[in-house]
mmCIF file of C-alpha atoms in Angstrom:
data_model
loop_
_atom_site.group_PDB
_atom_site.id
_atom_site.type_symbol
_atom_site.label_atom_id
_atom_site.label_comp_id
_atom_site.label_asym_id
_atom_site.label_seq_id
_atom_site.Cartn_x
_atom_site.Cartn_y
_atom_site.Cartn_z
ATOM 1 C CA MET A 224 30.031 -48.560 -22.770
ATOM 2 C CA ARG A 225 27.457 -48.777 -19.866
ATOM 3 C CA ARG A 226 29.919 -47.022 -17.621
ATOM 4 C CA VAL A 227 30.518 -44.111 -20.279
ATOM 5 C CA ASN A 228 26.836 -43.908 -20.769
ATOM 6 C CA GLY A 229 26.116 -43.690 -16.946
ATOM 7 C CA THR A 230 29.039 -41.165 -16.706
ATOM 8 C CA ALA A 231 27.603 -38.856 -19.511
ATOM 9 C CA LEU A 232 24.170 -38.992 -17.722
ATOM 10 C CA ILE A 233 25.766 -37.751 -14.512
ATOM 11 C CA ILE A 234 27.525 -34.734 -16.193
ATOM 12 C CA ALA A 235 24.501 -34.114 -18.191
ATOM 13 C CA ALA A 236 22.564 -33.888 -14.888
ATOM 14 C CA LEU A 237 25.004 -31.711 -13.107
ATOM 15 C CA VAL A 238 25.187 -29.443 -16.072
ATOM 16 C CA ALA A 239 21.402 -29.200 -15.871
ATOM 17 C CA THR A 240 21.415 -28.528 -12.176
ATOM 18 C CA LEU A 241 24.169 -25.655 -12.572
ATOM 19 C CA THR A 242 22.105 -24.045 -15.212
ATOM 20 C CA ALA A 243 19.029 -24.007 -13.081
ATOM 21 C CA LEU A 244 20.809 -22.524 -10.284
ATOM 22 C CA ALA A 245 22.444 -19.985 -12.625
ATOM 23 C CA PHE A 246 19.402 -18.913 -14.285
ATOM 24 C CA PRO A 247 17.863 -16.798 -11.282
ATOM 25 C CA VAL A 248 21.119 -14.950 -11.014
ATOM 26 C CA TRP A 249 21.193 -14.031 -14.459
ATOM 27 C CA SER A 250 17.629 -13.206 -14.967
ATOM 28 C CA TYR A 251 17.726 -10.768 -11.752
ATOM 29 C CA ALA A 252 20.798 -8.985 -13.227
ATOM 30 C CA ASP A 253 19.073 -8.439 -16.387
ATOM 31 C CA ARG A 254 15.582 -7.317 -15.115
ATOM 32 C CA SER A 255 14.840 -3.708 -14.456
ATOM 33 C CA GLY A 256 13.984 -3.867 -10.722
ATOM 34 C CA THR A 257 16.447 -1.180 -9.545
ATOM 35 C CA GLY A 258 15.498 2.281 -8.680
ATOM 36 C CA GLN A 259 17.657 3.641 -11.630
ATOM 37 C CA ALA A 260 15.938 1.231 -14.003
ATOM 38 C CA ASN A 261 12.578 2.278 -12.910
ATOM 39 C CA VAL A 262 13.249 5.963 -13.307
ATOM 40 C CA ASP A 263 14.765 5.305 -16.875
ATOM 41 C CA ALA A 264 11.659 3.244 -17.881
ATOM 42 C CA GLY A 265 9.306 6.153 -17.036
ATOM 43 C CA THR A 266 11.460 8.875 -18.324
ATOM 44 C CA VAL A 267 10.847 10.723 -21.773
ATOM 45 C CA SER A 268 12.900 13.267 -23.490
ATOM 46 C CA THR A 269 11.835 16.982 -23.767
ATOM 47 C CA GLN A 270 13.572 19.970 -25.022
ATOM 48 C CA TRP A 271 13.568 21.304 -21.412
ATOM 49 C CA GLY A 272 15.188 18.033 -20.200
ATOM 50 C CA PRO A 273 14.290 14.402 -19.257
ATOM 51 C CA LEU A 274 10.821 14.140 -17.590
ATOM 52 C CA THR A 275 10.259 11.572 -15.085
ATOM 53 C CA ALA A 276 7.247 9.755 -13.840
ATOM 54 C CA THR A 277 7.676 11.547 -10.611
ATOM 55 C CA ASP A 278 7.890 14.838 -12.595
ATOM 56 C CA ARG A 279 4.738 14.181 -14.027
ATOM 57 C CA ASP A 280 3.041 12.996 -10.945
ATOM 58 C CA PHE A 281 3.998 16.204 -9.208
ATOM 59 C CA ILE A 282 2.444 18.331 -11.962
ATOM 60 C CA VAL A 283 -0.684 16.391 -11.616
ATOM 61 C CA LYS A 284 -0.596 16.652 -7.648
ATOM 62 C CA VAL A 285 -0.206 20.637 -7.988
ATOM 63 C CA ARG A 286 -3.310 20.633 -10.366
ATOM 64 C CA LEU A 287 -5.309 18.614 -7.868
ATOM 65 C CA ALA A 288 -4.320 20.722 -4.935
ATOM 66 C CA GLY A 289 -5.855 23.571 -6.449
ATOM 67 C CA LEU A 290 -9.018 21.879 -7.393
ATOM 68 C CA TRP A 291 -9.879 21.393 -3.925
ATOM 69 C CA GLU A 292 -7.883 24.105 -1.896
ATOM 70 C CA LEU A 293 -9.276 26.792 -4.079
ATOM 71 C CA PRO A 294 -13.011 26.245 -3.224
ATOM 72 C CA ALA A 295 -12.063 25.545 0.316
ATOM 73 C CA GLY A 296 -10.364 29.046 0.367
ATOM 74 C CA GLN A 297 -13.344 30.539 -1.068
ATOM 75 C CA GLN A 298 -15.711 29.155 1.374
ATOM 76 C CA ALA A 299 -13.418 30.365 4.115
ATOM 77 C CA ILE A 300 -13.658 33.887 2.979
ATOM 78 C CA GLU A 301 -17.572 33.868 2.946
ATOM 79 C CA ARG A 302 -18.250 32.114 6.127
ATOM 80 C CA ALA A 303 -15.169 32.068 8.532
ATOM 81 C CA PRO A 304 -15.822 33.341 12.118
ATOM 82 C CA THR A 305 -12.466 34.939 12.548
ATOM 83 C CA GLU A 306 -10.359 36.995 10.675
ATOM 84 C CA ALA A 307 -7.482 34.664 10.720
ATOM 85 C CA ILE A 308 -9.332 31.837 8.899
ATOM 86 C CA LYS A 309 -10.610 34.465 6.443
ATOM 87 C CA GLU A 310 -7.149 35.792 5.801
ATOM 88 C CA CYS A 311 -5.889 32.220 5.275
ATOM 89 C CA GLY A 312 -8.570 31.575 2.802
ATOM 90 C CA ASP A 313 -7.639 34.744 0.984
ATOM 91 C CA HIS A 314 -3.939 33.366 0.614
ATOM 92 C CA LEU A 315 -5.345 29.991 -0.605
ATOM 93 C CA VAL A 316 -7.323 31.680 -3.243
ATOM 94 C CA VAL A 317 -4.504 33.868 -4.541
ATOM 95 C CA GLY A 318 -1.893 31.271 -4.438
ATOM 96 C CA HIS A 319 -3.626 28.550 -5.813
ATOM 97 C CA THR A 320 -5.063 30.651 -8.743
ATOM 98 C CA ASP A 321 -1.612 31.733 -9.585
ATOM 99 C CA LEU A 322 -0.014 28.349 -9.032
ATOM 100 C CA ASP A 323 -2.756 26.536 -11.067
ATOM 101 C CA ARG A 324 -2.294 28.893 -13.989
ATOM 102 C CA ARG A 325 1.551 27.973 -13.858
ATOM 103 C CA ALA A 326 0.885 24.147 -13.484
ATOM 104 C CA ARG A 327 -1.531 24.226 -16.575
ATOM 105 C CA SER A 328 1.146 26.017 -18.642
ATOM 106 C CA VAL A 329 3.846 23.589 -17.868
ATOM 107 C CA ALA A 330 1.597 20.774 -18.646
ATOM 108 C CA ALA A 331 0.449 22.153 -22.003
ATOM 109 C CA ARG A 332 4.165 22.469 -22.891
ATOM 110 C CA LEU A 333 4.911 18.999 -21.744
ATOM 111 C CA ASN A 334 1.837 17.290 -23.218
ATOM 112 C CA ILE A 335 0.575 16.112 -19.736
ATOM 113 C CA GLU A 336 -3.171 15.505 -19.295
ATOM 114 C CA LEU A 337 -4.546 17.231 -16.327
ATOM 115 C CA PRO A 338 -7.337 16.227 -13.978
ATOM 116 C CA ASN A 339 -10.547 18.556 -13.798
ATOM 117 C CA GLN A 340 -11.947 17.170 -10.590
ATOM 118 C CA PRO A 341 -10.563 16.644 -7.098
ATOM 119 C CA THR A 342 -10.106 13.040 -6.053
ATOM 120 C CA GLU A 343 -12.830 11.274 -3.887
ATOM 121 C CA GLN A 344 -10.790 12.018 -0.821
ATOM 122 C CA GLN A 345 -10.439 15.609 -1.513
ATOM 123 C CA GLN A 346 -14.111 15.931 -2.167
ATOM 124 C CA GLY A 347 -14.840 14.354 1.097
ATOM 125 C CA TRP A 348 -12.696 16.928 2.782
ATOM 126 C CA LEU A 349 -14.613 19.699 1.173
ATOM 127 C CA ASP A 350 -17.955 17.847 2.270
ATOM 128 C CA GLU A 351 -16.570 17.871 5.804
ATOM 129 C CA LEU A 352 -15.907 21.595 5.702
ATOM 130 C CA THR A 353 -19.266 22.364 4.298
ATOM 131 C CA ALA A 354 -21.085 20.266 7.097
ATOM 132 C CA ALA A 355 -18.819 21.812 9.899
ATOM 133 C CA ARG A 356 -19.888 25.100 11.864
ATOM 134 C CA GLY A 357 -18.158 27.335 14.376
ATOM 135 C CA ILE A 358 -15.010 26.133 16.031
ATOM 136 C CA GLU A 359 -15.416 22.744 14.635
ATOM 137 C CA TYR A 360 -15.272 24.467 11.294
ATOM 138 C CA GLU A 361 -12.202 26.429 12.113
ATOM 139 C CA GLN A 362 -10.329 23.091 13.361
ATOM 140 C CA LYS A 363 -11.107 21.017 10.440
ATOM 141 C CA PHE A 364 -10.084 23.863 8.077
ATOM 142 C CA ALA A 365 -6.833 24.369 9.805
ATOM 143 C CA ASN A 366 -6.019 20.689 10.117
ATOM 144 C CA LEU A 367 -7.322 19.367 6.794
ATOM 145 C CA LEU A 368 -5.375 21.892 4.848
ATOM 146 C CA ARG A 369 -2.234 22.021 7.103
ATOM 147 C CA ASN A 370 -1.960 18.093 6.878
ATOM 148 C CA ALA A 371 -2.316 18.290 3.084
ATOM 149 C CA HIS A 372 0.264 21.255 2.671
ATOM 150 C CA GLY A 373 2.730 19.470 4.825
ATOM 151 C CA LYS A 374 2.463 16.192 2.890
ATOM 152 C CA VAL A 375 2.695 17.797 -0.537
ATOM 153 C CA PHE A 376 5.842 19.780 0.767
ATOM 154 C CA ALA A 377 7.853 16.689 0.970
ATOM 155 C CA LEU A 378 7.083 15.844 -2.708
ATOM 156 C CA ILE A 379 8.046 19.388 -3.724
ATOM 157 C CA ALA A 380 11.411 19.083 -2.031
ATOM 158 C CA GLU A 381 12.123 15.740 -3.784
ATOM 159 C CA VAL A 382 11.157 17.041 -7.040
ATOM 160 C CA ARG A 383 13.050 20.175 -6.754
ATOM 161 C CA HIS A 384 16.149 18.287 -5.668
ATOM 162 C CA THR A 385 16.115 15.589 -8.451
ATOM 163 C CA THR A 386 14.421 16.754 -11.480
ATOM 164 C CA ARG A 387 16.470 17.450 -14.546
ATOM 165 C CA ASN A 388 13.486 19.152 -16.516
ATOM 166 C CA THR A 389 13.815 23.028 -16.236
ATOM 167 C CA LEU A 390 10.061 23.690 -16.406
ATOM 168 C CA VAL A 391 9.290 21.264 -13.478
ATOM 169 C CA ARG A 392 12.099 22.712 -11.451
ATOM 170 C CA GLN A 393 10.607 26.162 -11.826
ATOM 171 C CA LEU A 394 7.170 24.991 -11.091
ATOM 172 C CA ALA A 395 8.682 23.221 -7.894
ATOM 173 C CA THR A 396 10.215 26.495 -6.892
ATOM 174 C CA ASP A 397 6.808 28.269 -7.380
ATOM 175 C CA ALA A 398 5.039 25.730 -5.519
ATOM 176 C CA ASN A 399 7.443 25.612 -2.741
ATOM 177 C CA GLN A 400 6.816 29.548 -2.005
ATOM 178 C CA THR A 401 3.131 28.983 -2.292
ATOM 179 C CA VAL A 402 2.891 26.068 0.150
ATOM 180 C CA LEU A 403 5.218 27.443 2.767
ATOM 181 C CA ASP A 404 3.059 30.762 2.591
ATOM 182 C CA HIS A 405 -0.068 28.705 3.136
ATOM 183 C CA ILE A 406 1.503 26.592 5.958
ATOM 184 C CA THR A 407 2.478 29.666 7.653
ATOM 185 C CA MET A 408 -1.111 31.277 7.495
ATOM 186 C CA LEU A 409 -2.782 28.096 8.606
ATOM 187 C CA GLU A 410 -0.470 27.879 11.677
ATOM 188 C CA ARG A 411 -1.288 31.430 12.423
ATOM 189 C CA THR A 412 -4.914 30.510 13.128
ATOM 190 C CA GLY A 413 -3.879 28.740 16.385
ATOM 191 C CA ARG A 414 -6.093 25.800 15.498
ATOM 192 C CA VAL A 415 -3.292 23.499 13.896
ATOM 193 C CA ASP A 416 -2.960 20.174 16.156
ATOM 194 C CA PHE A 417 0.713 19.792 16.114
ATOM 195 C CA ASP A 418 0.623 16.808 18.235
ATOM 196 C CA GLY A 419 -1.869 15.134 15.865
ATOM 197 C CA ILE A 420 0.512 15.812 12.959
ATOM 198 C CA ALA A 421 3.510 14.595 14.904
ATOM 199 C CA ASP A 422 1.725 11.442 16.121
ATOM 200 C CA GLU A 423 0.552 10.628 12.498
ATOM 201 C CA ALA A 424 4.084 11.060 11.119
ATOM 202 C CA ALA A 425 5.643 8.935 14.092
ATOM 203 C CA GLY A 426 3.345 6.141 13.162
ATOM 204 C CA LYS A 427 4.883 5.885 9.710
ATOM 205 C CA LEU A 428 8.706 5.965 10.910
ATOM 206 C CA THR A 429 10.741 2.867 10.318
ATOM 207 C CA ALA A 430 13.867 3.921 11.923
ATOM 208 C CA SER A 431 14.657 5.114 15.563
ATOM 209 C CA PRO A 432 15.247 8.636 15.710
ATOM 210 C CA THR A 433 19.011 9.905 16.674
ATOM 211 C CA GLY A 434 20.160 12.936 18.248
ATOM 212 C CA PRO A 435 21.159 14.618 21.706
ATOM 213 C CA PRO A 436 19.249 13.911 24.955
ATOM 214 C CA PRO A 437 16.328 16.348 25.819
ATOM 215 C CA PRO A 438 17.018 19.547 27.750
ATOM 216 C CA ASN A 439 15.796 19.947 31.185
ATOM 217 C CA ASP A 440 13.587 22.496 32.781
ATOM 218 C CA VAL A 441 11.810 23.539 29.492
ATOM 219 C CA ALA A 442 8.470 25.407 30.280
ATOM 220 C CA PRO A 443 5.668 24.913 27.910
ATOM 221 C CA SER A 444 4.275 27.944 25.991
ATOM 222 C CA ALA A 445 0.706 28.717 25.466
ATOM 223 C CA PRO A 446 -0.887 28.624 21.710
ATOM 224 C CA PRO A 447 -1.697 31.711 20.043
ATOM 225 C CA VAL A 448 -5.255 32.983 20.123
ATOM 226 C CA SER A 449 -6.816 34.370 16.816
ATOM 227 C CA ALA A 450 -8.975 37.336 17.059
ATOM 228 C CA THR A 451 -12.713 37.676 16.048
ATOM 229 C CA ALA A 452 -13.188 39.471 12.880
ATOM 230 C CA ASP A 453 -15.585 42.538 12.918
ATOM 231 C CA ASP A 454 -15.443 43.318 9.173
ATOM 232 C CA LYS A 455 -16.900 40.539 7.193
ATOM 233 C CA SER A 456 -16.117 42.193 3.743
ATOM 234 C CA PHE A 457 -13.167 40.783 2.122
ATOM 235 C CA THR A 458 -11.598 40.187 -1.256
ATOM 236 C CA SER A 459 -9.012 37.670 -2.652
ATOM 237 C CA ARG A 460 -6.154 40.044 -2.687
ATOM 238 C CA PRO A 461 -2.870 39.342 -0.958
ATOM 239 C CA SER A 462 -2.685 40.504 2.681
ATOM 240 C CA ALA A 463 -0.225 43.153 3.647
ATOM 241 C CA PRO A 464 3.080 41.627 4.540
ATOM 242 C CA GLY A 465 3.983 41.319 8.171
ATOM 243 C CA PRO A 466 6.902 39.670 10.251
ATOM 244 C CA GLY A 467 7.515 36.017 9.166
ATOM 245 C CA ASP A 468 5.424 36.437 5.826
ATOM 246 C CA ILE A 469 6.670 34.373 2.907
ATOM 247 C CA ASN A 470 7.559 36.278 -0.249
ATOM 248 C CA THR A 471 5.508 34.881 -3.037
ATOM 249 C CA SER A 472 6.358 37.368 -5.603
ATOM 250 C CA ARG A 473 7.790 35.735 -8.738
ATOM 251 C CA PRO A 474 8.075 36.351 -12.504
ATOM 252 C CA GLU A 475 5.119 35.663 -14.615
ATOM 253 C CA PRO A 476 5.268 32.238 -16.496
ATOM 254 C CA GLU A 477 6.342 32.443 -19.953
ATOM 255 C CA ASP A 478 3.733 31.736 -22.736
#
């Protein structure tokens, strides 16, 4: 009888051990830790298609961009020492006035609450611009805005590629046109620090780049120089199109 009881205890102990080992496997398979599960968990249904957390984050970021880039553009029109910076400010005002209206229209239909103030970081950028003068102002204006536009450009591409919501897809298309136009205008100022942008991006890379070896005997080219503006009168109307301009014409948003 003792031998039977001992055998039963051993079997019970083995079962308990196997159960303990199997439980983490079962619980891991059951939990929502995968990318698809996380997407599904934050997704709601709308008449325009599924609306994910990334979609909602994108709409909020479009609104936030306008909350600091609009005043930055207005400030550039009023005080920029060169025509290139003034013209860039004009594009910021026109582009974000239009894009903000579209973002608010989409948010209203999707019942998304939007902020009415820029973030603390964005307000800090505006304070930096307000305090700067002369060449320092031009450099800060071109690089703060170029860096911000470059980063949101990646989000726009992701959303445009992956969203299943037709309203969000159209807003991403509109934002893509506007942001590319602004990037183009900022680069035309001749004040963008491309080395700084590349160094910052390189610091975030986790994989080694691949590609062919670098070419030989490539001569560096001089950066473009912006002209000084003589006429200080300016309005927030789109500039006349020129070579390389981005076409920002698009249909009016539906009511």
